Short mmCIF file of C-alpha atoms and ligand atoms in Angstrom, two decimals:
data_model
loop_
_atom_site.label_atom_id
_atom_site.label_comp_id
_atom_site.label_asym_id
_atom_site.label_seq_id
_atom_site.Cartn_x
_atom_site.Cartn_y
_atom_site.Cartn_z
CA MET A 667 0.00 0.00 0.00
CA SER A 668 1.39 3.42 -0.85
CA VAL A 669 1.95 6.00 1.86
CA THR A 670 -0.17 9.13 1.59
CA THR A 671 -0.12 12.37 3.54
CA MET A 672 -3.27 14.42 4.00
CA PRO A 673 -3.46 17.75 5.88
CA LEU A 674 -6.38 17.78 8.33
CA THR A 675 -6.99 21.53 8.75
CA PRO A 676 -5.35 24.64 7.22
CA HIS A 677 -3.05 25.23 10.22
CA VAL A 678 -2.62 22.03 12.19
CA GLY A 679 -2.51 18.28 11.74
CA VAL A 680 -1.76 15.75 9.05
CA GLU A 681 -2.82 12.15 8.57
CA ILE A 682 -0.33 9.64 7.21
CA THR A 683 -1.92 6.47 5.87
CA GLY A 684 -0.57 3.27 4.40
CA LEU A 685 1.68 2.11 7.24
CA SER A 686 1.07 -0.52 9.90
CA GLY A 687 2.42 -0.24 13.45
CA LYS A 688 5.34 -2.53 12.57
CA GLU A 689 6.18 -0.58 9.41
CA LEU A 690 6.58 2.59 11.47
CA VAL A 691 9.68 1.10 13.07
CA ASP A 692 11.81 2.18 10.17
CA GLU A 693 14.28 5.06 9.70
CA ARG A 694 12.50 6.36 6.59
CA ALA A 695 9.08 6.39 8.31
CA ALA A 696 10.64 8.20 11.28
CA GLU A 697 12.18 10.86 9.03
CA ASP A 698 8.82 11.40 7.29
CA CYS A 699 7.19 11.70 10.71
CA ARG A 700 9.75 14.26 11.93
CA SER A 701 9.28 16.39 8.85
CA ALA A 702 5.44 16.13 9.03
CA LEU A 703 5.66 17.15 12.66
CA ARG A 704 7.72 20.24 11.82
CA GLN A 705 5.26 21.27 9.15
CA TYR A 706 1.90 20.31 10.70
CA GLY A 707 2.48 20.06 14.46
CA VAL A 708 0.27 16.96 14.88
CA VAL A 709 0.62 13.65 13.04
CA LEU A 710 -2.15 11.03 12.99
CA TYR A 711 -1.66 7.39 12.02
CA ARG A 712 -5.20 5.97 11.93
CA ASP A 713 -5.85 2.33 12.88
CA VAL A 714 -2.17 1.29 13.05
CA HIS A 715 -2.61 -0.83 16.20
CA ILE A 716 0.97 -0.29 17.32
CA ASP A 717 1.99 -2.52 20.23
CA ASP A 718 4.11 -1.35 23.17
CA ASP A 719 7.41 -2.70 21.80
CA ASP A 720 6.88 -0.98 18.46
CA LEU A 721 5.66 2.22 20.13
CA LEU A 722 8.87 2.32 22.10
CA ALA A 723 11.03 1.45 19.09
CA PHE A 724 9.33 4.08 16.91
CA SER A 725 9.65 6.68 19.69
CA ARG A 726 13.37 5.89 19.97
CA LEU A 727 13.80 6.53 16.26
CA LEU A 728 12.28 9.98 16.80
CA GLY A 729 14.42 11.02 19.76
CA GLU A 730 15.47 10.21 23.28
CA VAL A 731 12.51 8.73 25.14
CA SER A 732 11.72 10.08 28.62
CA ILE A 733 11.82 7.68 31.54
CA VAL A 734 8.87 8.29 33.88
CA PRO A 735 9.31 6.00 36.89
CA THR A 736 5.71 5.98 38.11
CA GLY A 737 5.46 2.20 37.88
CA GLU A 738 2.24 2.33 35.86
CA HIS A 739 3.54 0.08 33.07
CA GLU A 740 6.21 -2.61 32.90
CA TYR A 741 8.23 -0.24 30.68
CA PRO A 742 9.27 2.91 32.59
CA GLU A 743 9.04 4.83 29.29
CA ILE A 744 5.30 4.13 28.88
CA GLN A 745 2.51 5.87 30.77
CA THR A 746 -1.03 4.54 30.86
CA ILE A 747 -3.33 7.52 30.34
CA THR A 748 -6.67 6.66 31.90
CA LEU A 749 -8.90 7.74 34.76
CA ASP A 750 -9.79 4.15 35.56
CA PRO A 751 -8.21 3.42 38.99
CA THR A 752 -8.20 -0.31 38.19
CA LYS A 753 -5.77 0.39 35.32
CA THR A 754 -3.61 2.98 37.11
CA ASN A 755 -3.22 4.21 40.67
CA ALA A 756 -5.63 6.66 42.27
CA LEU A 757 -3.13 9.52 42.57
CA LEU A 758 -2.10 9.30 38.90
CA ALA A 759 -5.78 9.10 37.92
CA SER A 760 -6.39 12.28 39.91
CA TYR A 761 -3.42 14.10 38.28
CA ARG A 762 -4.85 13.21 34.89
CA GLN A 763 -7.84 15.40 35.58
CA GLY A 764 -5.38 18.10 34.51
CA ASN A 765 -5.52 16.74 30.95
CA PHE A 766 -9.00 18.26 30.58
CA LEU A 767 -7.44 21.73 30.57
CA TRP A 768 -5.39 23.21 27.74
CA HIS A 769 -1.73 22.60 28.56
CA ILE A 770 1.74 21.84 27.27
CA ASP A 771 3.45 18.72 28.61
CA GLY A 772 6.40 19.36 30.92
CA ALA A 773 5.87 23.11 31.09
CA THR A 774 7.36 23.14 34.59
CA GLU A 775 10.62 21.64 33.33
CA ALA A 776 13.63 23.65 32.14
CA VAL A 777 13.36 21.96 28.75
CA PRO A 778 9.79 20.85 28.01
CA GLN A 779 9.36 17.60 26.08
CA LYS A 780 9.89 17.78 22.35
CA GLY A 781 6.95 15.56 21.54
CA THR A 782 4.32 13.21 22.93
CA LEU A 783 2.92 10.04 21.36
CA LEU A 784 -0.44 8.50 22.31
CA ALA A 785 -1.64 5.09 21.13
CA ALA A 786 -5.31 4.29 21.71
CA HIS A 787 -5.97 0.92 23.36
CA GLU A 788 -9.52 1.64 24.56
CA VAL A 789 -11.72 4.59 23.68
CA ASP A 790 -14.73 6.20 25.27
CA PRO A 791 -17.96 5.67 23.33
CA ALA A 792 -19.32 9.12 24.21
CA GLY A 793 -16.45 11.57 24.70
CA GLY A 794 -12.72 11.90 25.23
CA ASP A 795 -11.68 13.43 21.90
CA THR A 796 -8.34 15.25 22.09
CA GLU A 797 -7.92 18.81 20.85
CA PHE A 798 -4.70 20.49 19.73
CA ALA A 799 -4.13 24.22 19.24
CA SER A 800 -1.18 25.52 17.26
CA THR A 801 0.48 28.38 19.10
CA TYR A 802 2.80 28.87 16.13
CA ALA A 803 -0.18 29.78 13.96
CA ALA A 804 -1.83 31.75 16.74
CA TYR A 805 1.31 33.78 17.47
CA ALA A 806 1.87 34.49 13.77
CA ALA A 807 -1.69 35.83 13.49
CA LEU A 808 -1.28 38.37 16.33
CA SER A 809 -1.05 42.03 15.27
CA ASP A 810 2.31 43.78 15.56
CA GLY A 811 0.91 45.74 18.51
CA GLU A 812 -0.11 42.55 20.31
CA LYS A 813 3.29 40.98 19.65
CA ALA A 814 4.98 44.08 21.08
CA GLU A 815 2.74 43.97 24.17
CA ILE A 816 3.89 40.46 25.11
CA GLU A 817 7.52 40.69 23.96
CA GLY A 818 9.88 40.00 26.86
CA LEU A 819 7.18 38.89 29.34
CA ARG A 820 7.93 36.00 31.64
CA VAL A 821 5.46 33.58 33.20
CA ILE A 822 5.60 31.29 36.25
CA HIS A 823 4.41 27.77 35.49
CA SER A 824 3.47 25.38 38.26
CA PHE A 825 1.92 21.95 38.60
CA ALA A 826 -0.08 23.30 41.54
CA ALA A 827 -1.64 26.04 39.36
CA ALA A 828 -2.83 23.43 36.86
CA GLN A 829 -4.06 20.98 39.51
CA GLN A 830 -5.85 23.71 41.45
CA ARG A 831 -7.86 24.55 38.31
CA ALA A 832 -8.56 20.90 37.48
CA ASN A 833 -9.15 19.64 40.97
CA PRO A 834 -10.37 22.50 43.23
CA ASP A 835 -11.73 20.08 45.85
CA ALA A 836 -8.49 18.13 46.27
CA SER A 837 -7.53 16.64 49.62
CA GLU A 838 -4.64 17.89 51.75
CA VAL A 839 -2.58 14.86 50.71
CA GLU A 840 -3.11 15.65 47.02
CA ARG A 841 -2.29 19.33 47.55
CA ALA A 842 0.94 18.50 49.38
CA SER A 843 1.97 16.27 46.46
CA TRP A 844 1.48 19.13 43.95
CA ASP A 845 4.00 21.31 45.73
CA ARG A 846 6.71 18.70 45.34
CA VAL A 847 7.05 19.90 41.72
CA ALA A 848 8.99 23.19 41.78
CA PRO A 849 7.52 26.12 39.83
CA ARG A 850 9.42 27.30 36.76
CA GLU A 851 9.75 30.69 35.11
CA HIS A 852 9.72 30.75 31.29
CA PRO A 853 9.48 33.44 28.64
CA LEU A 854 5.92 33.70 27.30
CA VAL A 855 7.13 33.80 23.70
CA TRP A 856 9.36 30.85 22.83
CA LYS A 857 11.82 31.96 20.14
CA ARG A 858 12.84 28.88 18.30
CA ARG A 859 16.18 28.03 16.73
CA ASP A 860 14.48 27.73 13.35
CA GLY A 861 13.14 31.29 13.63
CA ARG A 862 9.56 30.31 14.46
CA ARG A 863 7.81 31.47 17.62
CA SER A 864 5.34 29.67 19.81
CA LEU A 865 3.64 30.60 23.08
CA LEU A 866 4.17 28.86 26.39
CA LEU A 867 0.72 29.03 27.96
CA GLY A 868 -1.94 26.79 29.43
CA ALA A 869 -3.11 25.48 32.79
CA THR A 870 0.34 25.59 34.40
CA ALA A 871 0.72 29.31 33.62
CA GLY A 872 -0.01 30.91 36.98
CA GLU A 873 1.30 34.47 36.89
CA VAL A 874 3.02 37.01 34.70
CA VAL A 875 6.24 38.05 36.44
CA GLY A 876 6.02 41.61 37.81
CA TRP A 877 2.33 42.05 36.99
CA PRO A 878 -0.54 42.23 39.49
CA ASN A 879 -2.47 38.93 39.55
CA ASP A 880 -5.66 40.13 37.94
CA LYS A 881 -3.86 41.88 35.09
CA GLY A 882 -1.65 38.83 34.50
CA ASN A 883 -4.60 36.44 34.62
CA ALA A 884 -6.53 38.60 32.19
CA LEU A 885 -3.66 38.56 29.69
CA LEU A 886 -3.06 34.81 30.05
CA SER A 887 -6.71 33.97 29.59
CA ARG A 888 -7.07 36.36 26.64
CA LEU A 889 -4.08 34.73 24.93
CA LEU A 890 -5.36 31.22 25.69
CA GLY A 891 -8.70 32.20 24.18
CA TRP A 892 -6.91 33.56 21.12
CA CYS A 893 -4.82 30.41 20.59
CA THR A 894 -7.75 28.03 20.98
CA GLN A 895 -10.00 29.62 18.37
CA PRO A 896 -11.39 27.10 15.88
CA GLN A 897 -9.04 28.13 13.05
CA PHE A 898 -5.99 27.09 15.10
CA VAL A 899 -7.50 23.89 16.52
CA LEU A 900 -7.57 20.24 15.44
CA ARG A 901 -10.03 17.91 17.15
CA HIS A 902 -9.15 14.23 17.07
CA HIS A 903 -11.85 11.60 17.52
CA TRP A 904 -10.17 8.40 18.67
CA HIS A 905 -10.55 4.94 17.21
CA VAL A 906 -8.92 1.96 18.89
CA GLY A 907 -5.55 1.53 17.16
CA ASP A 908 -4.89 5.21 16.40
CA LEU A 909 -1.47 6.67 17.05
CA VAL A 910 -1.21 10.44 17.39
CA MET A 911 1.88 12.48 18.09
CA TRP A 912 2.47 16.17 18.42
CA ASP A 913 5.17 18.81 18.59
CA ASN A 914 4.76 19.60 22.26
CA THR A 915 6.79 22.81 21.93
CA GLY A 916 4.07 24.46 19.88
CA MET A 917 0.79 22.61 20.49
CA LEU A 918 -1.48 23.25 23.42
CA HIS A 919 -3.69 20.22 23.92
CA ARG A 920 -6.49 18.89 26.11
CA ALA A 921 -8.85 15.95 26.47
CA LEU A 922 -12.54 16.68 26.03
CA PRO A 923 -14.74 15.45 28.89
CA PHE A 924 -15.47 11.80 29.54
CA GLU A 925 -16.75 9.94 32.57
CA PRO A 926 -14.27 9.04 35.33
CA THR A 927 -15.55 5.46 35.03
CA SER A 928 -14.60 5.34 31.35
CA ARG A 929 -12.49 2.48 30.03
CA ARG A 930 -10.55 4.98 27.84
CA LEU A 931 -6.88 3.97 27.86
CA LEU A 932 -4.04 5.50 25.88
CA HIS A 933 -0.42 4.36 26.02
CA ARG A 934 1.95 7.30 25.98
CA THR A 935 5.61 8.03 25.45
CA THR A 936 7.32 11.42 25.44
CA LEU A 937 10.49 12.60 23.76
CA VAL A 938 13.09 14.45 25.80
CA GLY A 939 13.25 18.14 24.86
CA GLU A 940 16.12 19.36 22.75
CA GLU A 941 15.56 23.08 22.90
CA ALA A 942 15.49 25.14 26.09
CA VAL A 943 12.86 27.85 26.25
CA ALA A 944 14.59 31.06 25.18
C1 LIG B 192 -1.26 13.69 27.67
C2 LIG B 192 -2.56 14.35 27.44
C3 LIG B 192 -4.76 14.12 26.50
C4 LIG B 192 -5.80 13.07 26.31
O1 LIG B 192 -1.24 12.45 27.70
O2 LIG B 192 -0.26 14.40 27.78
O3 LIG B 192 -2.64 15.53 27.61
O4 LIG B 192 -6.69 13.29 25.48
N1 LIG B 192 -3.56 13.58 27.00
O5 LIG B 192 -5.74 12.05 27.01
MN1 LIG B 193 -0.65 16.43 27.97
#
């Protein structure tokens, strides 16, 4: 079967068809994926049914794979993204409430992950689509005045800020666990080595450095609203067997609502970041 590439919206997302999960574990397929990712931000392989060994092997062809020692999967590189406490532990399931809010993975780290891969093992019959918003496209569409207004601003990102929004009724034990992740200051505008610019925003973005809280919150929520307008957004409806990956340095993303009792289960790997936020 020949390999075809089909853009999914004008600004974000491409579908690559014609490859099985096994066939992705190939240097040529990985190079095509990297270049599609640079151009489109999100790459969808529909119905590829990639197993864990191939997911890991394909991820390794794309970059260094993060080790996340939460013990949720026999491979420390794979996370099981689900709310179902029988498939994960209760604390991880509670953290994953944060996935319902627009965010960037690893925004509290010095170098956020380069990319994230999700392979669908079980899907929700009624909800749980994933949305992606291109902050490259959204930044480029700002007026010169708006770009000047945000130039040089810095933002404090924290796990606690994101969890507080997602989980306002959390217990003391949960709250104490949030604070174990140190907050991180990043520039709002991420100037990339290749000359592009993206925005570091989302649920972890708690305050604009040097601004009063209400003014900072107003700016952050205005920008988030700007970036997540329909013209910058791709909505992915999952089928079992789909593999989706995204350029985490430019795509905000979130899960759309589904029941906490849902069987929805995605296997995830992330790629270690290669570019510090500057
Ligand atoms: C993630 C994430 C969204 C989803 O795994 O990083 O944000 O739809 N997932 O599960
Ligand atoms: Mn995420």
